[in-house]
């Protein structure tokens, strides 16, 4: 018996394959499988109904757990930890239950492009080993809270 989950875009932008992310931690799937978005604006929303399990102190990443225990890491930009929270505003805290499309974080795309390696935002399934299949939708422009980006089938 498997359960399925559809993840929608957490931000507006161009959907790209994880392999095309210019950072080996993500492109080589060291922390899990997933997808990435080149954001066109600075609003991050929840891609699914979930519980907030981690908000990084530097505000550049958030961890979510879906109702069926799929763990999702959204990492805004590459090498953004060095910004120490500059340009980020968090609207949720650890332990919060969030609905699909609910605003999580706002971020300054231009500042990230200027001061960090890239604004590319990976969306990673950190418990990939528990999944039967993770399928990415075709690369295109996606709208936050609306367009499906990943279809996930969980084992057992």
PDB file of C-alpha atoms in Angstrom:
ATOM      1  CA  UNK A   1       0.000   0.000   0.000  1.00  0.00           C
ATOM      2  CA  UNK A   2       1.505   3.305  -1.031  1.00  0.00           C
ATOM      3  CA  UNK A   3       0.326   6.845  -0.516  1.00  0.00           C
ATOM      4  CA  UNK A   4       0.716   9.660  -2.995  1.00  0.00           C
ATOM      5  CA  UNK A   5       1.421  13.325  -2.546  1.00  0.00           C
ATOM      6  CA  UNK A   6       1.491  16.093  -5.087  1.00  0.00           C
ATOM      7  CA  UNK A   7       3.767  19.022  -4.321  1.00  0.00           C
ATOM      8  CA  UNK A   8       2.940  22.410  -5.833  1.00  0.00           C
ATOM      9  CA  UNK A   9       5.367  25.224  -6.518  1.00  0.00           C
ATOM     10  CA  UNK A  10       6.363  27.103  -3.344  1.00  0.00           C
ATOM     11  CA  UNK A  11       7.374  30.166  -5.392  1.00  0.00           C
ATOM     12  CA  UNK A  12       6.730  31.628  -8.850  1.00  0.00           C
ATOM     13  CA  UNK A  13       9.489  30.919 -11.346  1.00  0.00           C
ATOM     14  CA  UNK A  14      11.052  28.510 -13.809  1.00  0.00           C
ATOM     15  CA  UNK A  15      11.084  24.868 -12.763  1.00  0.00           C
ATOM     16  CA  UNK A  16      14.451  23.176 -13.390  1.00  0.00           C
ATOM     17  CA  UNK A  17      15.881  19.716 -12.808  1.00  0.00           C
ATOM     18  CA  UNK A  18      17.920  19.165  -9.660  1.00  0.00           C
ATOM     19  CA  UNK A  19      20.797  17.994 -11.875  1.00  0.00           C
ATOM     20  CA  UNK A  20      20.948  21.550 -13.310  1.00  0.00           C
ATOM     21  CA  UNK A  21      21.493  23.203  -9.905  1.00  0.00           C
ATOM     22  CA  UNK A  22      25.077  24.586  -9.778  1.00  0.00           C
ATOM     23  CA  UNK A  23      25.809  23.053  -6.363  1.00  0.00           C
ATOM     24  CA  UNK A  24      26.839  19.393  -5.994  1.00  0.00           C
ATOM     25  CA  UNK A  25      25.078  18.986  -2.634  1.00  0.00           C
ATOM     26  CA  UNK A  26      21.798  19.403  -4.518  1.00  0.00           C
ATOM     27  CA  UNK A  27      22.627  18.316  -8.087  1.00  0.00           C
ATOM     28  CA  UNK A  28      24.128  15.015  -6.876  1.00  0.00           C
ATOM     29  CA  UNK A  29      21.156  14.468  -4.533  1.00  0.00           C
ATOM     30  CA  UNK A  30      23.367  14.217  -1.436  1.00  0.00           C
ATOM     31  CA  UNK A  31      20.497  15.208   0.869  1.00  0.00           C
ATOM     32  CA  UNK A  32      17.654  13.833  -1.236  1.00  0.00           C
ATOM     33  CA  UNK A  33      15.798  13.925  -4.531  1.00  0.00           C
ATOM     34  CA  UNK A  34      13.627  16.790  -5.688  1.00  0.00           C
ATOM     35  CA  UNK A  35      13.473  19.749  -8.026  1.00  0.00           C
ATOM     36  CA  UNK A  36      14.435  23.432  -8.088  1.00  0.00           C
ATOM     37  CA  UNK A  37      12.910  26.752  -9.116  1.00  0.00           C
ATOM     38  CA  UNK A  38      14.574  29.925 -10.376  1.00  0.00           C
ATOM     39  CA  UNK A  39      12.318  32.356  -8.466  1.00  0.00           C
ATOM     40  CA  UNK A  40      10.766  35.339 -10.208  1.00  0.00           C
ATOM     41  CA  UNK A  41       9.554  36.953  -6.975  1.00  0.00           C
ATOM     42  CA  UNK A  42      10.341  36.790  -3.286  1.00  0.00           C
ATOM     43  CA  UNK A  43       7.373  34.963  -1.783  1.00  0.00           C
ATOM     44  CA  UNK A  44       7.642  31.390  -0.520  1.00  0.00           C
ATOM     45  CA  UNK A  45       4.433  29.477   0.257  1.00  0.00           C
ATOM     46  CA  UNK A  46       3.806  25.980   1.555  1.00  0.00           C
ATOM     47  CA  UNK A  47       3.769  23.421  -1.291  1.00  0.00           C
ATOM     48  CA  UNK A  48       1.444  21.130   0.709  1.00  0.00           C
ATOM     49  CA  UNK A  49      -0.530  20.917   3.963  1.00  0.00           C
ATOM     50  CA  UNK A  50       2.232  20.299   6.490  1.00  0.00           C
ATOM     51  CA  UNK A  51       3.805  20.917   9.869  1.00  0.00           C
ATOM     52  CA  UNK A  52       6.801  23.246  10.128  1.00  0.00           C
ATOM     53  CA  UNK A  53       9.574  21.066  11.592  1.00  0.00           C
ATOM     54  CA  UNK A  54      12.490  23.450  11.162  1.00  0.00           C
ATOM     55  CA  UNK A  55      13.092  27.136  10.463  1.00  0.00           C
ATOM     56  CA  UNK A  56      16.799  27.767   9.987  1.00  0.00           C
ATOM     57  CA  UNK A  57      18.138  30.584  12.234  1.00  0.00           C
ATOM     58  CA  UNK A  58      19.468  32.329   9.108  1.00  0.00           C
ATOM     59  CA  UNK A  59      15.914  32.202   7.634  1.00  0.00           C
ATOM     60  CA  UNK A  60      17.158  30.881   4.251  1.00  0.00           C
ATOM     61  CA  UNK A  61      15.603  27.417   4.568  1.00  0.00           C
ATOM     62  CA  UNK A  62      12.592  25.681   6.056  1.00  0.00           C
ATOM     63  CA  UNK A  63      11.751  22.064   6.799  1.00  0.00           C
ATOM     64  CA  UNK A  64       8.199  20.743   6.483  1.00  0.00           C
ATOM     65  CA  UNK A  65       6.578  17.375   7.161  1.00  0.00           C
ATOM     66  CA  UNK A  66       3.448  16.516   5.188  1.00  0.00           C
ATOM     67  CA  UNK A  67       0.445  14.827   6.777  1.00  0.00           C
ATOM     68  CA  UNK A  68       1.719  11.479   5.414  1.00  0.00           C
ATOM     69  CA  UNK A  69       5.250  12.045   6.799  1.00  0.00           C
ATOM     70  CA  UNK A  70       7.037  13.170   3.654  1.00  0.00           C
ATOM     71  CA  UNK A  71       9.861  15.485   4.748  1.00  0.00           C
ATOM     72  CA  UNK A  72      10.492  18.525   2.560  1.00  0.00           C
ATOM     73  CA  UNK A  73      13.402  20.959   2.709  1.00  0.00           C
ATOM     74  CA  UNK A  74      13.053  24.235   0.822  1.00  0.00           C
ATOM     75  CA  UNK A  75      16.403  25.998   0.511  1.00  0.00           C
ATOM     76  CA  UNK A  76      16.102  29.588  -0.769  1.00  0.00           C
ATOM     77  CA  UNK A  77      19.078  30.318  -2.996  1.00  0.00           C
ATOM     78  CA  UNK A  78      22.577  28.809  -2.967  1.00  0.00           C
ATOM     79  CA  UNK A  79      25.167  29.781  -0.356  1.00  0.00           C
ATOM     80  CA  UNK A  80      22.540  32.032   1.265  1.00  0.00           C
ATOM     81  CA  UNK A  81      23.489  30.971   4.797  1.00  0.00           C
ATOM     82  CA  UNK A  82      26.250  33.596   4.503  1.00  0.00           C
ATOM     83  CA  UNK A  83      23.593  36.351   4.370  1.00  0.00           C
ATOM     84  CA  UNK A  84      22.817  35.624   8.060  1.00  0.00           C
ATOM     85  CA  UNK A  85      19.122  36.348   7.566  1.00  0.00           C
ATOM     86  CA  UNK A  86      19.560  39.583   5.592  1.00  0.00           C
ATOM     87  CA  UNK A  87      16.763  39.952   3.042  1.00  0.00           C
ATOM     88  CA  UNK A  88      14.553  37.227   4.604  1.00  0.00           C
ATOM     89  CA  UNK A  89      11.378  37.532   6.694  1.00  0.00           C
ATOM     90  CA  UNK A  90       9.767  34.439   8.246  1.00  0.00           C
ATOM     91  CA  UNK A  91       5.996  34.274   8.877  1.00  0.00           C
ATOM     92  CA  UNK A  92       5.809  30.879  10.653  1.00  0.00           C
ATOM     93  CA  UNK A  93       7.576  29.086  13.499  1.00  0.00           C
ATOM     94  CA  UNK A  94       8.527  25.502  14.277  1.00  0.00           C
ATOM     95  CA  UNK A  95       5.483  23.465  15.269  1.00  0.00           C
ATOM     96  CA  UNK A  96       3.024  25.496  13.179  1.00  0.00           C
ATOM     97  CA  UNK A  97       0.582  23.638  10.953  1.00  0.00           C
ATOM     98  CA  UNK A  98       0.404  25.287   7.531  1.00  0.00           C
ATOM     99  CA  UNK A  99      -1.976  24.925   4.626  1.00  0.00           C
ATOM    100  CA  UNK A 100      -1.064  24.602   0.966  1.00  0.00           C
ATOM    101  CA  UNK A 101      -0.399  28.105  -0.375  1.00  0.00           C
ATOM    102  CA  UNK A 102       0.158  29.676   3.059  1.00  0.00           C
ATOM    103  CA  UNK A 103       2.944  32.282   3.122  1.00  0.00           C
ATOM    104  CA  UNK A 104       6.087  30.987   4.871  1.00  0.00           C
ATOM    105  CA  UNK A 105       8.940  33.361   4.035  1.00  0.00           C
ATOM    106  CA  UNK A 106       9.524  36.476   1.978  1.00  0.00           C
ATOM    107  CA  UNK A 107      12.951  37.104   0.472  1.00  0.00           C
ATOM    108  CA  UNK A 108      14.765  39.733  -1.571  1.00  0.00           C
ATOM    109  CA  UNK A 109      15.584  38.027  -4.890  1.00  0.00           C
ATOM    110  CA  UNK A 110      17.814  40.886  -6.099  1.00  0.00           C
ATOM    111  CA  UNK A 111      19.818  40.932  -2.859  1.00  0.00           C
ATOM    112  CA  UNK A 112      20.304  37.152  -3.080  1.00  0.00           C
ATOM    113  CA  UNK A 113      21.432  37.392  -6.706  1.00  0.00           C
ATOM    114  CA  UNK A 114      23.881  40.141  -5.723  1.00  0.00           C
ATOM    115  CA  UNK A 115      25.315  38.688  -2.495  1.00  0.00           C
ATOM    116  CA  UNK A 116      24.906  34.886  -2.756  1.00  0.00           C
ATOM    117  CA  UNK A 117      25.871  32.286  -5.371  1.00  0.00           C
ATOM    118  CA  UNK A 118      22.376  32.059  -6.897  1.00  0.00           C
ATOM    119  CA  UNK A 119      18.674  32.568  -6.176  1.00  0.00           C
ATOM    120  CA  UNK A 120      17.879  29.024  -7.409  1.00  0.00           C
ATOM    121  CA  UNK A 121      15.675  27.398  -4.776  1.00  0.00           C
ATOM    122  CA  UNK A 122      15.907  23.596  -4.360  1.00  0.00           C
ATOM    123  CA  UNK A 123      12.885  21.702  -3.017  1.00  0.00           C
ATOM    124  CA  UNK A 124      14.201  18.420  -1.585  1.00  0.00           C
ATOM    125  CA  UNK A 125      12.508  15.312  -0.218  1.00  0.00           C
ATOM    126  CA  UNK A 126      14.915  14.601   2.644  1.00  0.00           C
ATOM    127  CA  UNK A 127      13.488  11.164   3.402  1.00  0.00           C
ATOM    128  CA  UNK A 128      13.891  10.034  -0.223  1.00  0.00           C
ATOM    129  CA  UNK A 129      14.814   6.504   0.916  1.00  0.00           C
ATOM    130  CA  UNK A 130      11.237   6.029   2.184  1.00  0.00           C
ATOM    131  CA  UNK A 131       9.749   6.916  -1.216  1.00  0.00           C
ATOM    132  CA  UNK A 132       8.833   4.502  -3.956  1.00  0.00           C
ATOM    133  CA  UNK A 133       8.880   7.090  -6.704  1.00  0.00           C
ATOM    134  CA  UNK A 134       9.509  10.823  -7.094  1.00  0.00           C
ATOM    135  CA  UNK A 135       8.499  12.248 -10.468  1.00  0.00           C
ATOM    136  CA  UNK A 136       9.242  15.795 -11.574  1.00  0.00           C
ATOM    137  CA  UNK A 137       6.835  17.665 -13.801  1.00  0.00           C
ATOM    138  CA  UNK A 138       8.263  19.084 -17.037  1.00  0.00           C
ATOM    139  CA  UNK A 139      10.344  22.239 -16.798  1.00  0.00           C
ATOM    140  CA  UNK A 140       8.247  25.370 -17.336  1.00  0.00           C
ATOM    141  CA  UNK A 141       7.140  28.551 -15.571  1.00  0.00           C
ATOM    142  CA  UNK A 142       5.187  27.626 -12.425  1.00  0.00           C
ATOM    143  CA  UNK A 143       2.917  29.634 -10.131  1.00  0.00           C
ATOM    144  CA  UNK A 144       3.204  29.418  -6.349  1.00  0.00           C
ATOM    145  CA  UNK A 145       0.473  27.436  -4.644  1.00  0.00           C
ATOM    146  CA  UNK A 146      -1.023  26.326  -7.975  1.00  0.00           C
ATOM    147  CA  UNK A 147       1.174  24.320 -10.341  1.00  0.00           C
ATOM    148  CA  UNK A 148       2.271  20.784  -9.486  1.00  0.00           C
ATOM    149  CA  UNK A 149       6.051  20.299  -9.492  1.00  0.00           C
ATOM    150  CA  UNK A 150       6.520  16.822  -7.974  1.00  0.00           C
ATOM    151  CA  UNK A 151       4.472  13.674  -7.693  1.00  0.00           C
ATOM    152  CA  UNK A 152       5.635  11.479  -4.821  1.00  0.00           C
ATOM    153  CA  UNK A 153       4.664   7.913  -4.068  1.00  0.00           C
ATOM    154  CA  UNK A 154       5.511   6.730  -0.577  1.00  0.00           C
ATOM    155  CA  UNK A 155       6.184   3.087   0.238  1.00  0.00           C
ATOM    156  CA  UNK A 156       3.953   1.195   2.651  1.00  0.00           C
TER     157      UNK A 156
END
